XYZ file of C-alpha atoms in Angstrom:
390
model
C 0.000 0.000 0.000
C 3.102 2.756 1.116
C 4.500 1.858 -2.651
C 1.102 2.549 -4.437
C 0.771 5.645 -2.431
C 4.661 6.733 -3.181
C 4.255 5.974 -6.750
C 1.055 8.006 -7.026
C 2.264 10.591 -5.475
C 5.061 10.817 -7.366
C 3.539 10.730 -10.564
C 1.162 13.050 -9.496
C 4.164 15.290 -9.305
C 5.999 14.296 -12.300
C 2.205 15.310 -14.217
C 1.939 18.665 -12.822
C 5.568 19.453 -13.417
C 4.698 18.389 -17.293
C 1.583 20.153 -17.620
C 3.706 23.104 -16.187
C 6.126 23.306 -19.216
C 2.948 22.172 -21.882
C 2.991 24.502 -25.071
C 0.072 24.408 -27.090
C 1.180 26.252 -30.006
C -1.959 26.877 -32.162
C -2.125 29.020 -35.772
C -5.177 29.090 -37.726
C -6.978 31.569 -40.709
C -9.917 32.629 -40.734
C -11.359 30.395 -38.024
C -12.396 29.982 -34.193
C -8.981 29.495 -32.002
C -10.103 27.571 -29.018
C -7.143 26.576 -26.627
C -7.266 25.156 -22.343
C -3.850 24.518 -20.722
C -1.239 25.416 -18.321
C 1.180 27.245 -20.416
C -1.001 28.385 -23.897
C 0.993 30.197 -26.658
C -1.296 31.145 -29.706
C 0.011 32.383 -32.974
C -2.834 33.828 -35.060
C -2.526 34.295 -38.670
C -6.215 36.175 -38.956
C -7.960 33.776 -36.777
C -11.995 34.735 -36.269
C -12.310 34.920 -32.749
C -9.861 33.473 -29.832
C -10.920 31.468 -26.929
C -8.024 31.091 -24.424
C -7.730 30.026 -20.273
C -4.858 28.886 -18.659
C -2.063 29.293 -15.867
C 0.322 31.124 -18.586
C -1.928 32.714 -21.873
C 0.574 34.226 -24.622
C -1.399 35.435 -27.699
C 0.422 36.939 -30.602
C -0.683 37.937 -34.281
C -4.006 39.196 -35.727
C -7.676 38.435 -34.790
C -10.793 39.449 -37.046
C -13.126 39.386 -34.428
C -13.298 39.228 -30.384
C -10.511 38.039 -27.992
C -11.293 36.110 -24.451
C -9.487 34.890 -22.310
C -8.848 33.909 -18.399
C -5.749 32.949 -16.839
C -3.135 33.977 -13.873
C -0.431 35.415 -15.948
C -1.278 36.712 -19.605
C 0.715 37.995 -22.282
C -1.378 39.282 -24.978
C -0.340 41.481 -27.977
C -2.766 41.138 -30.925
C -4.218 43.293 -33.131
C -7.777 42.908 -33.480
C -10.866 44.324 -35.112
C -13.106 43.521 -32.410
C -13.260 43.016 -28.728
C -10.785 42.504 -25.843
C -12.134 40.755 -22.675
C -9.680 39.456 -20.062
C -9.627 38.460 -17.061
C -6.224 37.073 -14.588
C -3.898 37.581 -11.942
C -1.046 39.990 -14.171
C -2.028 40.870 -17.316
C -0.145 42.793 -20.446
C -2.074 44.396 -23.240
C -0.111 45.769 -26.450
C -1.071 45.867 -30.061
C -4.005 47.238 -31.187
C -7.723 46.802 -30.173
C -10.094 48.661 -32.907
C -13.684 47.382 -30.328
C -13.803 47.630 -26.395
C -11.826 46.567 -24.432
C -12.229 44.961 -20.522
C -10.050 44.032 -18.661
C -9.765 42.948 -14.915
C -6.884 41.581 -12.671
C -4.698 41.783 -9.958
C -1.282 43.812 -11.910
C -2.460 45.367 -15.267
C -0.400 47.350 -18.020
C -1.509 48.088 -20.800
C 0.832 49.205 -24.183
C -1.753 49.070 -26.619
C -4.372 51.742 -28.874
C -7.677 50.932 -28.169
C -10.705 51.959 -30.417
C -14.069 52.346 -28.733
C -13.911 51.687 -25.205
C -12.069 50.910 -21.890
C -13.215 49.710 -19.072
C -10.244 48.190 -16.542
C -9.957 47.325 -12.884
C -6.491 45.886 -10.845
C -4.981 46.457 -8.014
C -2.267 48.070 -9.939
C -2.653 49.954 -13.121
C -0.155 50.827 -15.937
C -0.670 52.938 -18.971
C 2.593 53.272 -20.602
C 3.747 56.340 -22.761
C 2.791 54.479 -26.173
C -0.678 53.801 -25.514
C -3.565 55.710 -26.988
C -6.936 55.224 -25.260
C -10.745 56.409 -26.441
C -12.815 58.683 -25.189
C -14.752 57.491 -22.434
C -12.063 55.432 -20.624
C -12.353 54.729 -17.424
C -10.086 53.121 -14.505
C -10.398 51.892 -11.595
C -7.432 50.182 -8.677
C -5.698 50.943 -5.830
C -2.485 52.838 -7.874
C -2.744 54.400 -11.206
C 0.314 54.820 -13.465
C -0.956 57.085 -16.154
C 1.899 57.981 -18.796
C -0.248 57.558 -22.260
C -3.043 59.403 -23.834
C -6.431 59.562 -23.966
C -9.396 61.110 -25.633
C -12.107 62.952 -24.154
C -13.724 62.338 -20.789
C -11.236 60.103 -18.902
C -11.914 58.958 -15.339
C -9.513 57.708 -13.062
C -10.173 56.153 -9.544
C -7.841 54.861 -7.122
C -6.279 55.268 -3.800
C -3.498 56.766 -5.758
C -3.101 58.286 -8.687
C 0.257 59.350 -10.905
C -0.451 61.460 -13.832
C 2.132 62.747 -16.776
C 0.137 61.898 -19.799
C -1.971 63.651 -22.367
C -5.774 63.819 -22.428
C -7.626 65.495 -25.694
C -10.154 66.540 -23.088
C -11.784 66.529 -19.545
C -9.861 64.162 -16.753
C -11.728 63.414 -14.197
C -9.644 61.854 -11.007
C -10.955 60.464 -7.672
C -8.525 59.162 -4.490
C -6.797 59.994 -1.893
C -2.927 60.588 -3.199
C -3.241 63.217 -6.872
C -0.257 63.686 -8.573
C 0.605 65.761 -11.337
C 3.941 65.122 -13.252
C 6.053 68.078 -15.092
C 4.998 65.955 -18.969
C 1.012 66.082 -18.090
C -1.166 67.672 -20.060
C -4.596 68.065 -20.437
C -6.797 69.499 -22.831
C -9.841 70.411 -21.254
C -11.424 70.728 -17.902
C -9.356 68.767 -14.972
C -11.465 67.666 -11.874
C -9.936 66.059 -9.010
C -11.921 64.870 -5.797
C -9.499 63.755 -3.288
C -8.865 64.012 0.741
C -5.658 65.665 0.443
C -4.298 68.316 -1.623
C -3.170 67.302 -4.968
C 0.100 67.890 -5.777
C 0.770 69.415 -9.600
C 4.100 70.382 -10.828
C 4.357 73.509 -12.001
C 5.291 72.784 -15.636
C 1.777 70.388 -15.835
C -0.045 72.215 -18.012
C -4.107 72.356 -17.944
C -5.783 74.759 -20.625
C -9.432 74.248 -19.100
C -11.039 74.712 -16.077
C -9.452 73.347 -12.507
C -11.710 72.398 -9.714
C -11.092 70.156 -6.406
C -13.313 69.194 -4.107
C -13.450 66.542 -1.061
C -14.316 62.777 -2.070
C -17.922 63.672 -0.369
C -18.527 64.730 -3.736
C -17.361 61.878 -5.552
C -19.467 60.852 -8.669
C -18.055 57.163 -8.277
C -18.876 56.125 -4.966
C -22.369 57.977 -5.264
C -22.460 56.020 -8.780
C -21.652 52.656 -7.653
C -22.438 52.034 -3.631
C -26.334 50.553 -4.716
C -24.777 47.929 -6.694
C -21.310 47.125 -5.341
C -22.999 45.319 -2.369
C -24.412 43.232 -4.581
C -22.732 42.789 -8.559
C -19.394 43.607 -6.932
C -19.710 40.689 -4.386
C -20.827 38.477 -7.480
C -17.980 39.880 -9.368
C -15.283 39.106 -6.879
C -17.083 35.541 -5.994
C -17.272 34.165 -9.261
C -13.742 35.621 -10.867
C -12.316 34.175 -7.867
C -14.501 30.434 -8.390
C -13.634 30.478 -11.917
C -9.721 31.112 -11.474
C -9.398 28.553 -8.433
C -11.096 25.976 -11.079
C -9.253 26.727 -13.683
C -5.737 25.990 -11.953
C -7.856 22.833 -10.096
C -9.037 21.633 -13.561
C -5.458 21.977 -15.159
C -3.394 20.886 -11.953
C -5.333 18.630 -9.793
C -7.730 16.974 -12.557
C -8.458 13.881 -10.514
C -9.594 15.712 -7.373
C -12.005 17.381 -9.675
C -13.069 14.175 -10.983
C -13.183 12.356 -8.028
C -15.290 15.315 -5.981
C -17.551 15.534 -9.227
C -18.417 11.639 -9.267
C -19.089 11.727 -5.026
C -21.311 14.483 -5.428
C -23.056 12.623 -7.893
C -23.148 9.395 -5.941
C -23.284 10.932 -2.628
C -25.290 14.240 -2.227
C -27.225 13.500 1.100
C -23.629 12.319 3.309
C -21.740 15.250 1.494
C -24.468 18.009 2.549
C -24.465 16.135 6.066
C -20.075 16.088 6.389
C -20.821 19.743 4.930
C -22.816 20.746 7.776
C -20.845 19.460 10.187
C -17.496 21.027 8.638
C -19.265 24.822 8.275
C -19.854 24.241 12.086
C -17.113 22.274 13.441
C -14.249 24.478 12.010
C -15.522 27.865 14.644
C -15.978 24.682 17.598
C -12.277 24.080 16.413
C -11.036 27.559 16.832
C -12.287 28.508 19.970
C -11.320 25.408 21.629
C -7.638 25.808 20.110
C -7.737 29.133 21.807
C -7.427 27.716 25.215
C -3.945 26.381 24.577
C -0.778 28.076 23.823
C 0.334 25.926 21.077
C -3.530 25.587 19.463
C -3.186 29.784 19.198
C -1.262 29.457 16.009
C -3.391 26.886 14.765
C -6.572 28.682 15.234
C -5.533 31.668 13.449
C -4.024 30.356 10.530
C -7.499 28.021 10.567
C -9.694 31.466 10.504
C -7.114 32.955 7.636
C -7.714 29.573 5.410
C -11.220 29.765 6.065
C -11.790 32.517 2.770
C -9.782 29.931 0.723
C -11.653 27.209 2.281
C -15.127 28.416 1.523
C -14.338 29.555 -2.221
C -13.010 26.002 -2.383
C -16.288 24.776 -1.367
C -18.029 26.916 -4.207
C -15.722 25.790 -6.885
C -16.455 22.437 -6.273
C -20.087 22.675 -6.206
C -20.254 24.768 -9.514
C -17.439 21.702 -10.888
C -20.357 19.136 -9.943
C -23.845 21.047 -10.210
C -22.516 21.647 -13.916
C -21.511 18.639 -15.122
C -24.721 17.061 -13.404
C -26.803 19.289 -15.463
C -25.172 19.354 -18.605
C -23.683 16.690 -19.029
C -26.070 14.011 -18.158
C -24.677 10.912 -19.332
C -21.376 11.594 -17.767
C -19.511 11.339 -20.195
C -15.988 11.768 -20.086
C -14.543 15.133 -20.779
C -11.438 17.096 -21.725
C -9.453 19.868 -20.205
C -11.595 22.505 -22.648
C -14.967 21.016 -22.000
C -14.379 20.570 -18.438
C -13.388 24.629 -18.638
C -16.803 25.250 -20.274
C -18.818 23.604 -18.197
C -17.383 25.462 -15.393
C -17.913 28.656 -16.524
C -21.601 27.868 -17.284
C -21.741 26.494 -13.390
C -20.279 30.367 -12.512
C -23.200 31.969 -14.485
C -25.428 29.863 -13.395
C -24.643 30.647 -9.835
C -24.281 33.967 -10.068
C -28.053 34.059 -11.371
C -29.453 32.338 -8.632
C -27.439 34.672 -6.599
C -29.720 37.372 -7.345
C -32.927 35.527 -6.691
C -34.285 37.107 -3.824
C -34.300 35.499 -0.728
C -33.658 32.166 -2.539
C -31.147 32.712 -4.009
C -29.269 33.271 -0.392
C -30.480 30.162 0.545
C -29.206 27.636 -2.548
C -26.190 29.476 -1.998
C -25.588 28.254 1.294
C -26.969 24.846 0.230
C -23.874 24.888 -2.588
C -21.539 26.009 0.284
C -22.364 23.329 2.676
C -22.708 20.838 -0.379
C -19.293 21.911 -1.397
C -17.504 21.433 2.271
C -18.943 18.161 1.998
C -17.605 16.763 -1.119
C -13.897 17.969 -0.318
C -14.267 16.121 3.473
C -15.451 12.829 1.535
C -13.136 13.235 -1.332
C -10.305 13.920 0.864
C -11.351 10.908 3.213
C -11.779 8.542 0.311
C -7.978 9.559 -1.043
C -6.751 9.009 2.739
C -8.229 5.441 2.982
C -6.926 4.270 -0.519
C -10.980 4.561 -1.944
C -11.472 5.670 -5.197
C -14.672 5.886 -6.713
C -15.498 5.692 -10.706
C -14.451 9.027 -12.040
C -14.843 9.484 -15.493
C -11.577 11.081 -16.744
């Protein structure tokens, strides 16, 4: 038994160290690109539309139509005459986008023109000096890098915000740190709502009008409080289900298999192990609390707990989806299995905003998830496997 275990474990390793180095090199004309792996480099001749996730996404070439793709690092510089949507953990945009253009992540620069529209939120935000953004672009992190240019009506919103750009027109910026560089200039009206005084170098130049006011006043906030409770919760949840997944699907395939086929063949013990998880882990903390050496224990428990619940979601959406679509269980590969997952993370954020019930089948696919990773994880310690279609 300690030699099947070794030797699983090992090449458990030795797969994940493959898939780590996998390149799947794909060129194609004038038709759908479709690609799911760990490390993805496409090469697109004039390629209709692109459909990329993985843990590395490099896209090169031309596109005639839209661009999406998912991923924790992604390299993208394309030139398309449609639509940019991307979503990962650091992200870099250059080429040229002639459509929209969204964009969310954790790091973000972007070296690219884009056409019609920009939408963008990170944590960290870089517009370098050779990009050219449209009217109507707006931005949203915790630090703003602004060294490009932009149209008309720009909006910038962050905790702190470094401007030396160009802007054909009005520049609207909202935080708490404002900061002019000697190279900016705008165009047209500048409006800054911040806490503290914005600091503008004297060389900045600004041919319009100059107004600052406190962020009491700020057009965002009053913009966006009524739904951030709720779409930006949804937001948040499901990016966060669907990138967890994604590196589950490409990394840890059989746990995903194996916690799909037990919540198939076991829904009533895994709600049961998932009630008694949701409420055992607090039990667990405070009794830890009473010892010196449980202290540690019970607060790393409470700061796994986030990790721990999302885990619970992602496996729920893994198994509700393939139960519903995909009825015959039928095997599936790393692409369809990415599919069907991002179908489960529409579907739940839809029943998220079902009134009342909606709370309540959420919990229900919390507690089912907690479940299915204590029986999945028990089966794996006792040498159990059940039938999982791979």
């Amino acid at each position: 038994m300690r030699k099947q275990k070794l030797i699983l474990i090992i090449s458990t390793v030795l797969i994940i160290l493959t898939a780590s180095f996998t390149i799947v090199l794909a060129t194609d004309d004038e038709q759908d690109i479709k690609a799911a792996g760990a490390k993805i480099r496409i090469i697109s001749e004039n390629a209709t539309n692109i459909y990329a996730a993985g843990a590395r996404v490099t896209i090169e070439g031309k596109a005639k139509q839209d661009i999406w793709v998912a991923g924790a690092l992604l390299d993208i510089d394309i030139e398309t005459a449609g639509d940019l949507h991307a979503a990962g953990s650091r992200i870099s945009v250059k080429g040229k986008v002639a459509g929209k253009a969204r964009l969310a992540g954790a790091d973000l620069k972007i070296d690219a023109e884009i056409g019609e529209i920009l939408n963008a939120a990170a944590a960290s935000i870089e517009i370098s000096e050779n990009a050219k953004l449209p009217a109507n672009t707006s931005l949203a992190g915790a630090l703003i890098e602004f060294h490009g240019a932009a149209k008309d009506n720009l909006s910038l919103y962050a905790d702190e915000v470094v401007f030396s750009g160009q802007a054909s027109g009005t520049v609207t910026i909202e935080g708490r740190n404002v900061q002019l560089d000697d190279t900016a200039r705008i165009e047209g009206n500048l409006i800054i709502r911040s806490s503290e005084e914005a600091v503008i170098s004297p060389n900045a130049i600004v041919v319009g009008e100059f107004t600052q006011t406190g962020l009491e006043d700020s057009e965002f906030f009053k913009e966006h409080d009524d739904k951030f409770d709720g779409r930006g919760f949804f937001l948040i949840l499901s990016t966060s289900i669907f990138l967890l997944g994604l590196i589950l699907v490409i990394f840890a395939r059989s746990f995903v298999e194996q916690g799909i086929t037990t919540l198939r063949a076991q829904p009533g013990r895994s709600i049961l192990l998932g009630l008694a998880v949701f409420f055992g882990i607090p039990l667990f903390v405070i009794a830890s609390m009473f010892t010196i050496l449980g202290i540690p224990i019970g607060v790393a428990t409470l700061l796994l707990l986030p990790f721990l619940f999302i885990l619970g979601f992602t496996t729920t959406t893994l198994g509700v989806s393939d139960w519903l679509l995909n009825r015959h269980n039928q095997p599936k590969k790393t692409g369809q299995r990415l599919l069907l997952l991002a179908a489960g993370v529409v579907l739940l954020v839809i029943i998220g905003f079902i009134p009342f019930l909606g709370g309540l089948l959420l919990s229900l696919a919390l507690l089912f998830g907690l479940g299915v990773i204590a029986v999945t994880i028990g089966h794996v310690l006792n040498g159990k496997v059940l039938a999982a279609q791979m």
